Amino acid sequence: MSFDVAALRRQFPILGRPVNGNALHYLDNGASAQTPDAVLDAVRLYETTARANVLRGVHALAEAATEAYEGARADVARFLGGVPAEEVIFTGGCTAAINLVAQSYGSLLKPGDEIVLSVLEHHSNIVPWYQLAQRIGVKLRPLPVTDEGRIDVAALPQVVNARTRLISVAHVSNVTGAVVDVAAVVAAARGVGAKVMLDGAQRAPHGPVDLPALGVDFYVFAGHKAYGPNGIGVLWARRELLEAMPPFMGGGSMIGSVTFEAITWAPPPRRFEAGTPPIGPAVGLGAACRWMMGLDWTAIGSHEMGLTQRLMDGLAAVRSAWLIGPPGLQGRLPVVSFVLDDVHPHDVAQILDSFGVAVRAGHHCAQPLMERFDIAGTTRVCIAPYNDIGDIDALLAGVDEAVRRFA
Amino acid sequence: MSDALYHDRIVALAKSRAGAGKLEAPTASARRDNPLCGDRVTMDVRLDDQDRIVELAHQVRGCALCQASAVALAARATGLPKAEIGTLRAEIDAVLDGTAAGEGDFAAFAPVRPYRSRHDCVTLPFEALQDALKPR
């Protein structure tokens, strides 16, 4: 397979639409990626030919809906390295998936047990654990971050101990783009019998994930960042963990039997999918996973890293710009944060918007990391396979204008 | 479109940093954070025995709109009875929703009106000042 960015761009209808009279240069992919025809068509096909509730009905549409929903689960399982489909739980999003683990697996923990989180985590991988700590008295242990914006795995021996029950870290930082050394994290956890959860929100948009090779216990990601619809996310966990975990939400579909005297739980994954699930979004996510599995990620990786290098070279030429994150291309994905001296990130982003360039500015729901670097926020560029040189050059032109206007 | 937003007066106000700093012995002080973006404003005020604002200083970790707003607010609020700060807040809210032109430098914020996500940048200094003046 070869990679043709122009052909790929034609699969995304929104990229051809001007915004405020400008060509759209969409580089806010880390917040939400755009959606290709393959996903839009799959959702429309479901909604127009198979819309019904799943699992319960015997009529033709209900059967078709169930098949589409469970087919999407199988697609996600293949995307995650061929894990059993029964280990894939559909949730309302990545945040919902982490909360599910914190509420359910967390309820099995005891006061004094410890959970290790890194300083660069998104708030969605801090707050649910803080709430658990408030509720049952587990202790949170922060894992430091290096000057390059990487999780400092060399500090694991100082933070992980016999009381550690879980290490939960970002697979890829949503601020610095650094990829965590998963093998080091897993080795540290196994040494004390702890579990490992990876927040894959920023990793899943860059191709299939080989979970069996990673050797972790929980993995979560969001549909809308991975070219799928909003309102859908995924929790994967090992079967034996899911079978030991109590349900998080109660309702229809998640039970074995119900009487006023006793209720039994359905086996996973249904145990964790109370009520009518987000069927259309799940179908869309399944299509997004199939779409991603059909791409040549070696070629795309080279393309994305070429753009990342062009971006970093361009920023290096701006005297007041400095990066928050790895200075090179090794061990990173194309998430690049930068700061301009004397220009606030919101003002940078607003100027960029006038060039048709969409980026995210602020603390990126990573306030402990902002405190680590003693900054209020950054301007963040997240590159997707459909981005091209024109997007990067438009961004760099906007940065020059921001410097000219404010510095 | 950002030309309209970041017009010369806004940029000049933001760059002037007039009134920026801390008071040595404030009568009251308050810090407000914008939880969505992490911006932070601290307002120190000194009141006389008739609750008139005789001195005001602001520390802003925020964007140009927030910086400019703090400067404009400090200039208008100094010398006013604290009871009249609510009137200034109502005036800037009216500028932002397009129902009033605003007096003096408050009028400079009229171009922010269509940028709903930036309204909080302008109002954060007002909220910090109002918080500082609340009865304790």
XYZ file of C-alpha atoms in Angstrom:
543
model
C 0.000 0.000 0.000
C 1.201 3.526 -0.705
C 0.049 6.672 1.027
C -1.555 9.531 -0.897
C -2.525 12.371 1.446
C -4.623 14.137 -1.211
C -6.666 10.984 -1.752
C -7.062 10.526 1.997
C -8.219 14.122 2.417
C -10.981 13.545 -0.138
C -12.472 10.967 2.243
C -13.168 13.732 4.797
C -16.007 15.983 3.587
C -15.362 18.691 6.178
C -11.811 19.318 4.958
C -13.145 20.725 1.708
C -15.369 23.296 3.392
C -14.013 26.812 3.942
C -14.230 28.262 7.452
C -14.786 32.020 7.667
C -13.607 32.276 4.081
C -10.373 30.385 4.706
C -9.327 26.877 3.761
C -9.597 24.734 6.890
C -6.299 23.678 8.447
C -7.530 21.348 11.155
C -4.806 20.634 13.708
C -6.996 20.156 16.791
C -7.138 16.401 16.242
C -6.109 15.634 19.804
C -9.361 17.181 21.023
C -11.564 15.638 18.310
C -10.492 14.193 14.982
C -12.550 14.535 11.816
C -14.664 11.720 10.445
C -14.260 9.984 7.070
C -17.004 8.940 4.671
C -16.534 5.330 5.740
C -17.755 6.206 9.245
C -20.473 8.632 8.156
C -21.791 6.055 5.684
C -21.777 3.259 8.249
C -23.756 5.309 10.756
C -26.223 6.406 8.100
C -26.628 2.823 6.886
C -27.382 1.654 10.419
C -29.769 4.517 11.134
C -31.639 4.058 7.850
C -31.744 0.255 7.571
C -31.248 -1.273 11.003
C -32.257 1.245 13.685
C -33.743 -0.612 16.628
C -32.784 -1.586 20.144
C -30.232 -4.344 20.598
C -30.405 -7.709 22.364
C -34.088 -7.595 23.248
C -36.141 -7.753 20.071
C -36.797 -10.678 17.768
C -37.923 -8.648 14.768
C -35.744 -8.143 11.731
C -34.511 -4.669 12.602
C -33.617 -5.701 16.150
C -31.612 -8.616 14.789
C -29.857 -6.313 12.321
C -29.117 -3.757 15.057
C -27.699 -6.439 17.339
C -25.551 -7.786 14.539
C -24.252 -4.285 13.730
C -23.525 -3.543 17.394
C -21.789 -6.833 18.107
C -19.984 -6.579 14.780
C -18.602 -3.240 15.914
C -17.374 -4.870 19.111
C -15.571 -7.477 17.027
C -14.020 -4.717 14.878
C -12.723 -2.945 17.983
C -11.339 -6.241 19.309
C -9.427 -6.772 16.047
C -8.167 -3.173 16.198
C -6.832 -3.895 19.684
C -4.670 -6.748 18.499
C -7.179 -9.548 18.286
C -8.323 -9.595 21.905
C -11.534 -11.531 22.666
C -14.586 -9.422 21.763
C -16.133 -10.236 25.148
C -13.352 -8.213 26.771
C -14.410 -5.050 24.918
C -16.867 -2.806 26.795
C -18.570 0.082 25.014
C -18.825 3.188 27.184
C -19.929 6.770 26.695
C -16.329 7.872 26.108
C -12.804 7.546 27.397
C -13.603 9.453 30.585
C -16.570 7.156 31.207
C -14.315 4.129 30.697
C -11.793 5.336 33.295
C -14.594 6.147 35.707
C -15.971 2.644 35.196
C -12.631 1.160 36.251
C -12.263 3.578 39.171
C -15.762 2.808 40.417
C -15.810 -0.922 39.778
C -12.231 -2.171 40.067
C -11.680 0.603 42.589
C -14.381 -0.836 44.838
C -12.210 -3.937 45.253
C -9.351 -1.904 46.739
C -8.750 -1.313 50.425
C -7.689 1.705 52.485
C -3.932 2.061 52.273
C -3.702 0.497 48.815
C -1.788 2.715 46.393
C -2.435 3.854 42.837
C 0.392 5.297 40.770
C -0.438 8.075 38.286
C 1.983 10.232 36.360
C 2.197 13.997 36.612
C 1.339 14.363 32.918
C -2.047 12.637 33.126
C -5.183 14.183 31.697
C -7.571 15.172 34.476
C -9.795 12.264 33.444
C -7.061 9.921 34.690
C -6.604 11.838 37.932
C -10.003 13.005 39.136
C -11.751 9.586 39.254
C -8.841 8.236 41.325
C -8.872 11.277 43.591
C -12.578 10.675 44.136
C -11.824 7.033 44.947
C -9.132 8.129 47.388
C -11.630 10.445 49.076
C -14.195 7.657 49.190
C -12.231 4.656 50.433
C -8.824 5.909 51.501
C -6.537 4.607 48.783
C -3.392 6.655 48.322
C -2.360 8.309 45.051
C 1.356 8.307 44.226
C 2.530 10.714 41.511
C 5.156 9.509 39.051
C 7.342 12.444 37.962
C 7.876 13.804 34.478
C 11.252 14.535 32.886
C 12.321 17.871 31.441
C 11.484 16.421 28.002
C 7.879 15.887 29.053
C 8.159 12.118 29.399
C 6.912 9.941 32.221
C 10.051 9.298 34.254
C 10.089 5.501 34.359
C 13.458 5.638 36.113
C 11.521 6.865 39.145
C 9.266 3.786 39.213
C 11.329 2.023 41.920
C 10.851 5.019 44.222
C 7.088 5.164 43.671
C 5.983 1.548 43.201
C 5.947 -0.692 46.257
C 4.191 -3.677 47.766
C 1.066 -1.584 48.423
C 0.728 -0.579 44.752
C -2.381 -2.079 43.195
C -2.565 -0.181 39.919
C -0.374 1.957 37.691
C -2.557 4.065 35.385
C -0.761 6.248 32.849
C -1.228 7.829 29.448
C 0.001 5.687 26.566
C 0.757 8.980 24.808
C 0.753 12.387 26.505
C -2.022 14.669 25.284
C 0.338 17.633 25.812
C 3.862 16.532 24.922
C 3.177 13.632 22.551
C 5.661 11.449 24.448
C 5.009 7.700 24.277
C 5.408 5.998 27.622
C 7.849 3.121 28.022
C 5.119 0.518 28.501
C 7.528 -2.356 29.073
C 9.134 -0.529 32.005
C 5.741 0.236 33.538
C 4.524 -3.341 33.125
C 7.754 -4.745 34.574
C 7.486 -2.484 37.622
C 3.868 -3.472 38.152
C 4.484 -7.203 37.743
C 7.280 -6.999 40.278
C 4.753 -6.135 42.990
C 1.652 -7.841 41.586
C -0.012 -4.588 40.490
C -2.199 -4.020 37.432
C -1.530 -1.581 34.592
C -4.023 0.642 32.807
C -3.132 2.693 29.747
C -5.122 5.742 28.693
C -4.945 5.320 24.928
C -6.930 8.424 23.969
C -3.994 9.936 22.038
C -2.562 6.638 20.824
C -5.581 5.010 19.171
C -5.851 7.693 16.430
C -2.458 6.573 15.116
C -3.261 3.013 14.160
C -4.058 -0.426 15.559
C -2.855 -1.208 19.084
C -1.256 -4.581 19.835
C -2.576 -5.157 23.335
C -1.273 -8.728 23.708
C 2.233 -7.433 22.982
C 1.875 -4.540 25.444
C 0.906 -6.877 28.259
C -1.296 -4.406 30.142
C -4.495 -5.149 32.068
C -6.810 -2.253 31.145
C -6.895 -0.055 28.040
C -9.252 2.817 27.262
C -9.781 5.110 24.297
C -12.319 7.534 22.848
C -14.217 7.176 19.597
C -14.301 10.840 18.630
C -10.517 11.176 18.745
C -10.141 8.071 16.563
C -12.230 9.282 13.577
C -15.439 7.892 15.075
C -18.579 9.543 16.434
C -19.022 11.359 19.724
C -20.563 9.595 22.698
C -18.694 6.317 22.378
C -15.579 5.000 24.059
C -13.976 1.685 24.855
C -12.762 -0.117 27.927
C -10.787 -3.274 27.338
C -9.794 -5.419 30.301
C -8.668 -8.957 30.821
C -11.565 -11.371 31.187
C -10.607 -12.479 34.696
C -10.557 -8.880 35.866
C -13.933 -8.087 34.310
C -15.440 -11.232 35.835
C -14.222 -10.178 39.275
C -15.491 -6.604 38.928
C -18.954 -5.571 40.147
C -21.194 -3.543 37.838
C -20.806 0.227 37.863
C -24.294 1.190 36.668
C -27.484 -0.750 37.159
C -30.302 -1.107 34.666
C -31.604 -3.221 31.858
C -29.441 -5.713 29.970
C -26.782 -6.036 32.653
C -28.545 -8.569 34.869
C -28.826 -12.341 35.078
C -32.109 -12.291 36.957
C -34.015 -9.775 39.079
C -36.281 -10.321 42.063
C -36.865 -8.013 44.998
C -34.873 -10.443 47.091
C -31.818 -10.953 44.891
C -30.255 -9.795 41.634
C -27.543 -11.537 39.690
C -25.280 -9.952 37.136
C -24.829 -10.765 33.475
C -21.346 -11.824 32.426
C -19.066 -9.230 30.799
C -19.360 -7.279 28.583
C -23.129 -6.856 29.221
C -22.557 -6.482 32.971
C -21.003 -3.098 32.239
C -23.411 -1.866 29.565
C -26.571 -1.019 31.502
C -29.475 0.366 29.530
C -29.688 0.949 25.807
C -26.122 1.454 24.595
C -25.038 4.132 22.097
C -25.668 1.809 19.150
C -25.154 4.204 16.241
C -21.936 5.628 17.699
C -20.668 2.095 18.362
C -21.380 1.139 14.753
C -19.493 4.265 13.690
C -16.549 3.402 15.907
C -16.455 -0.096 14.459
C -16.290 1.460 10.998
C -13.527 3.812 12.147
C -11.509 0.849 13.411
C -12.016 -0.993 10.095
C -11.003 2.175 8.246
C -7.846 2.546 10.330
C -6.990 -1.136 9.880
C -7.125 -0.599 6.122
C -4.424 2.078 6.128
C -0.660 1.715 5.747
C 0.489 3.027 9.117
C 4.165 2.697 8.304
C 3.719 5.165 5.451
C 1.397 7.349 7.531
C 3.867 7.360 10.407
C 6.553 8.678 8.068
C 4.147 11.295 6.730
C 3.082 12.433 10.218
C 6.660 12.582 11.473
C 7.746 14.516 8.390
C 5.120 17.132 9.192
C 6.156 17.107 12.842
C 9.759 17.791 11.849
C 8.639 20.622 9.544
C 6.624 22.091 12.410
C 9.467 21.823 14.903
C 11.946 23.302 12.410
C 9.571 26.198 11.775
C 9.090 26.861 15.479
C 12.854 26.665 16.049
C 13.170 29.656 13.726
C 10.821 31.693 15.950
C 13.067 33.227 18.589
C 10.373 33.473 21.280
C 9.029 29.917 20.779
C 9.912 26.941 22.924
C 8.623 23.396 23.001
C 7.039 21.595 25.931
C 7.942 18.016 25.070
C 10.580 15.879 23.400
C 12.862 17.923 21.127
C 13.148 15.147 18.518
C 11.039 12.528 16.786
C 12.049 9.484 18.824
C 9.498 7.990 21.203
C 6.768 10.407 20.362
C 3.637 10.852 18.294
C 2.687 14.034 16.381
C 1.301 15.968 19.349
C 3.383 19.136 19.710
C 2.964 21.804 22.401
C 4.719 25.136 22.304
C 4.787 28.416 24.172
C 5.573 31.882 22.839
C 7.206 34.299 25.265
C 4.862 37.222 25.954
C 1.959 35.820 23.922
C -0.740 33.899 25.731
C -1.777 30.587 24.115
C -5.385 31.766 23.736
C -4.232 34.778 21.775
C -2.045 32.543 19.606
C -4.982 30.234 18.921
C -7.279 33.169 18.142
C -4.802 34.591 15.645
C -4.369 31.132 14.108
C -8.142 30.865 13.728
C -8.049 33.925 11.499
C -5.720 31.914 9.228
C -8.196 29.010 9.171
C -5.939 27.056 11.522
C -7.701 25.151 14.310
C -5.580 24.281 17.355
C -6.187 23.891 21.083
C -4.766 26.312 23.639
C -4.784 26.219 27.410
C -3.913 23.689 30.080
C -5.296 20.734 28.096
C -6.858 19.305 31.275
C -3.330 18.650 32.536
C -2.878 21.214 35.287
C -0.277 19.200 37.261
C 1.875 19.109 34.104
C 1.431 22.861 33.611
C 2.557 23.342 37.209
C 5.537 21.024 36.543
C 6.684 23.375 33.794
C 5.479 26.541 35.599
C 3.291 27.661 32.719
C -0.380 28.593 32.428
C -0.883 26.695 29.193
C 0.442 25.842 25.765
C -0.643 25.997 22.166
C -1.037 22.409 20.972
C -0.800 21.048 17.445
C -2.075 17.516 16.863
C -1.372 16.083 13.424
C -3.587 13.442 11.809
C -2.979 11.380 8.656
C -5.025 13.842 6.564
C -2.885 16.856 7.460
C -0.469 18.137 4.847
C 2.357 20.608 4.370
C -0.145 23.386 3.696
C -1.584 22.932 7.186
C 1.811 23.249 8.847
C 2.836 26.256 6.752
C -0.452 28.038 7.500
C 0.137 27.444 11.193
C 3.678 28.798 11.026
C 2.440 31.894 9.164
C -0.111 32.434 11.925
C 2.544 32.065 14.612
C 4.643 34.723 12.887
C 1.625 37.023 12.891
C 0.940 36.380 16.597
C 4.534 37.275 17.427
C 4.326 40.401 15.277
C 1.043 41.495 16.883
C 1.827 40.925 20.553
C 5.508 40.473 21.254
C -11.326 38.442 12.111
C -8.715 38.607 14.835
C -7.779 42.081 13.541
C -11.142 43.279 14.840
C -10.722 41.469 18.141
C -7.139 42.520 18.803
C -7.527 46.111 17.686
C -4.997 48.736 18.671
C -6.712 49.887 21.868
C -7.023 46.335 23.262
C -3.373 45.605 22.513
C -2.314 48.955 23.986
C -4.313 48.357 27.179
C -2.880 44.855 27.552
C 0.678 45.980 26.969
C 0.395 48.984 29.298
C 0.043 46.729 32.385
C -1.288 49.859 34.119
C -2.242 48.999 37.684
C -0.465 45.647 37.591
C 1.206 44.440 40.749
C 0.439 43.850 44.410
C -0.593 46.185 47.232
C 1.530 46.197 50.351
C -1.422 46.329 52.725
C -4.660 45.512 50.882
C -7.972 45.816 52.706
C -9.187 42.880 50.681
C -7.863 40.500 48.095
C -9.281 37.694 45.984
C -8.035 35.275 43.366
C -10.246 33.807 40.658
C -9.335 31.030 38.259
C -10.958 30.187 34.987
C -11.241 26.412 35.315
C -11.581 25.924 31.571
C -8.356 27.602 30.527
C -6.319 27.983 33.718
C -6.177 31.762 33.593
C -5.841 33.423 36.963
C -6.507 36.925 38.256
C -5.698 38.270 41.705
C -7.137 41.627 42.738
C -5.857 43.600 45.733
C -7.924 46.577 46.887
C -7.503 49.203 49.590
C -10.671 50.861 50.863
C -10.989 54.022 52.903
C -13.209 54.258 55.975
C -16.184 55.048 53.741
C -15.698 51.922 51.629
C -14.347 53.843 48.676
C -11.685 52.111 46.564
C -8.597 54.236 46.981
C -6.089 51.818 45.487
C -6.310 48.711 43.331
C -3.678 46.374 41.911
C -4.067 43.314 39.711
C -1.973 40.283 38.893
C -3.108 38.555 35.707
C -1.901 35.255 34.307
C -4.052 35.394 31.237
C -4.555 36.377 27.637
C -4.492 39.846 26.084
C -8.239 40.278 26.599
C -7.921 39.438 30.288
C -4.922 41.737 30.681
C -6.698 44.586 28.892
C -9.853 44.067 30.937
C -7.959 44.227 34.222
C -6.305 47.491 33.154
C -9.601 49.048 32.040
C -11.371 47.899 35.191
C -8.658 49.218 37.498
C -8.828 52.629 35.863
C -12.603 52.845 36.182
C -12.931 51.307 39.659
C -10.318 53.369 41.495
C -12.098 56.150 43.367
C -15.533 54.503 43.261
C -17.532 53.392 46.289
C -17.353 49.612 46.428
C -21.126 49.428 46.076
C -20.813 50.731 42.518
C -18.630 47.873 41.230
C -21.769 45.921 40.435
C -22.715 48.715 38.041
C -19.383 48.362 36.232
C -19.964 44.612 35.965
C -23.403 45.199 34.502
C -21.874 47.627 32.015
C -19.242 45.177 30.741
C -21.863 42.402 30.546
C -24.008 44.722 28.442
C -21.069 45.485 26.153
C -20.458 41.764 25.706
C -24.076 40.971 24.934
C -24.358 43.931 22.583
C -26.989 45.888 24.482
C -24.741 48.845 25.385
C -21.758 50.569 23.828
C -19.877 51.028 27.091
C -18.114 54.065 28.502
C -14.461 54.868 27.834
C -12.224 51.834 27.466
C -15.078 49.443 28.209
C -16.230 50.175 24.645
C -13.017 48.606 23.377
C -14.435 45.186 24.276
C -17.419 45.385 21.918
C -15.640 43.271 19.242
C -15.459 40.384 21.742
C -19.252 39.965 21.553
C -19.339 37.276 18.799
C -16.569 35.277 20.503
C -18.627 33.652 23.234
C -15.746 31.488 24.448
C -13.724 34.647 25.143
C -16.327 36.474 27.258
C -14.950 34.844 30.411
C -11.509 36.258 29.570
C -12.974 39.747 29.877
C -15.108 39.140 32.951
C -12.528 37.247 35.052
C -10.969 40.460 36.515
C -14.468 41.728 37.362
C -15.257 38.494 39.173
C -12.026 38.663 41.138
C -12.741 42.249 42.183
C -16.340 41.471 43.112
C -15.099 38.500 45.112
C -12.580 40.693 46.946
C -15.322 43.154 47.881
C -17.767 40.571 49.228
C -18.597 40.924 52.937
C -16.411 38.606 54.976
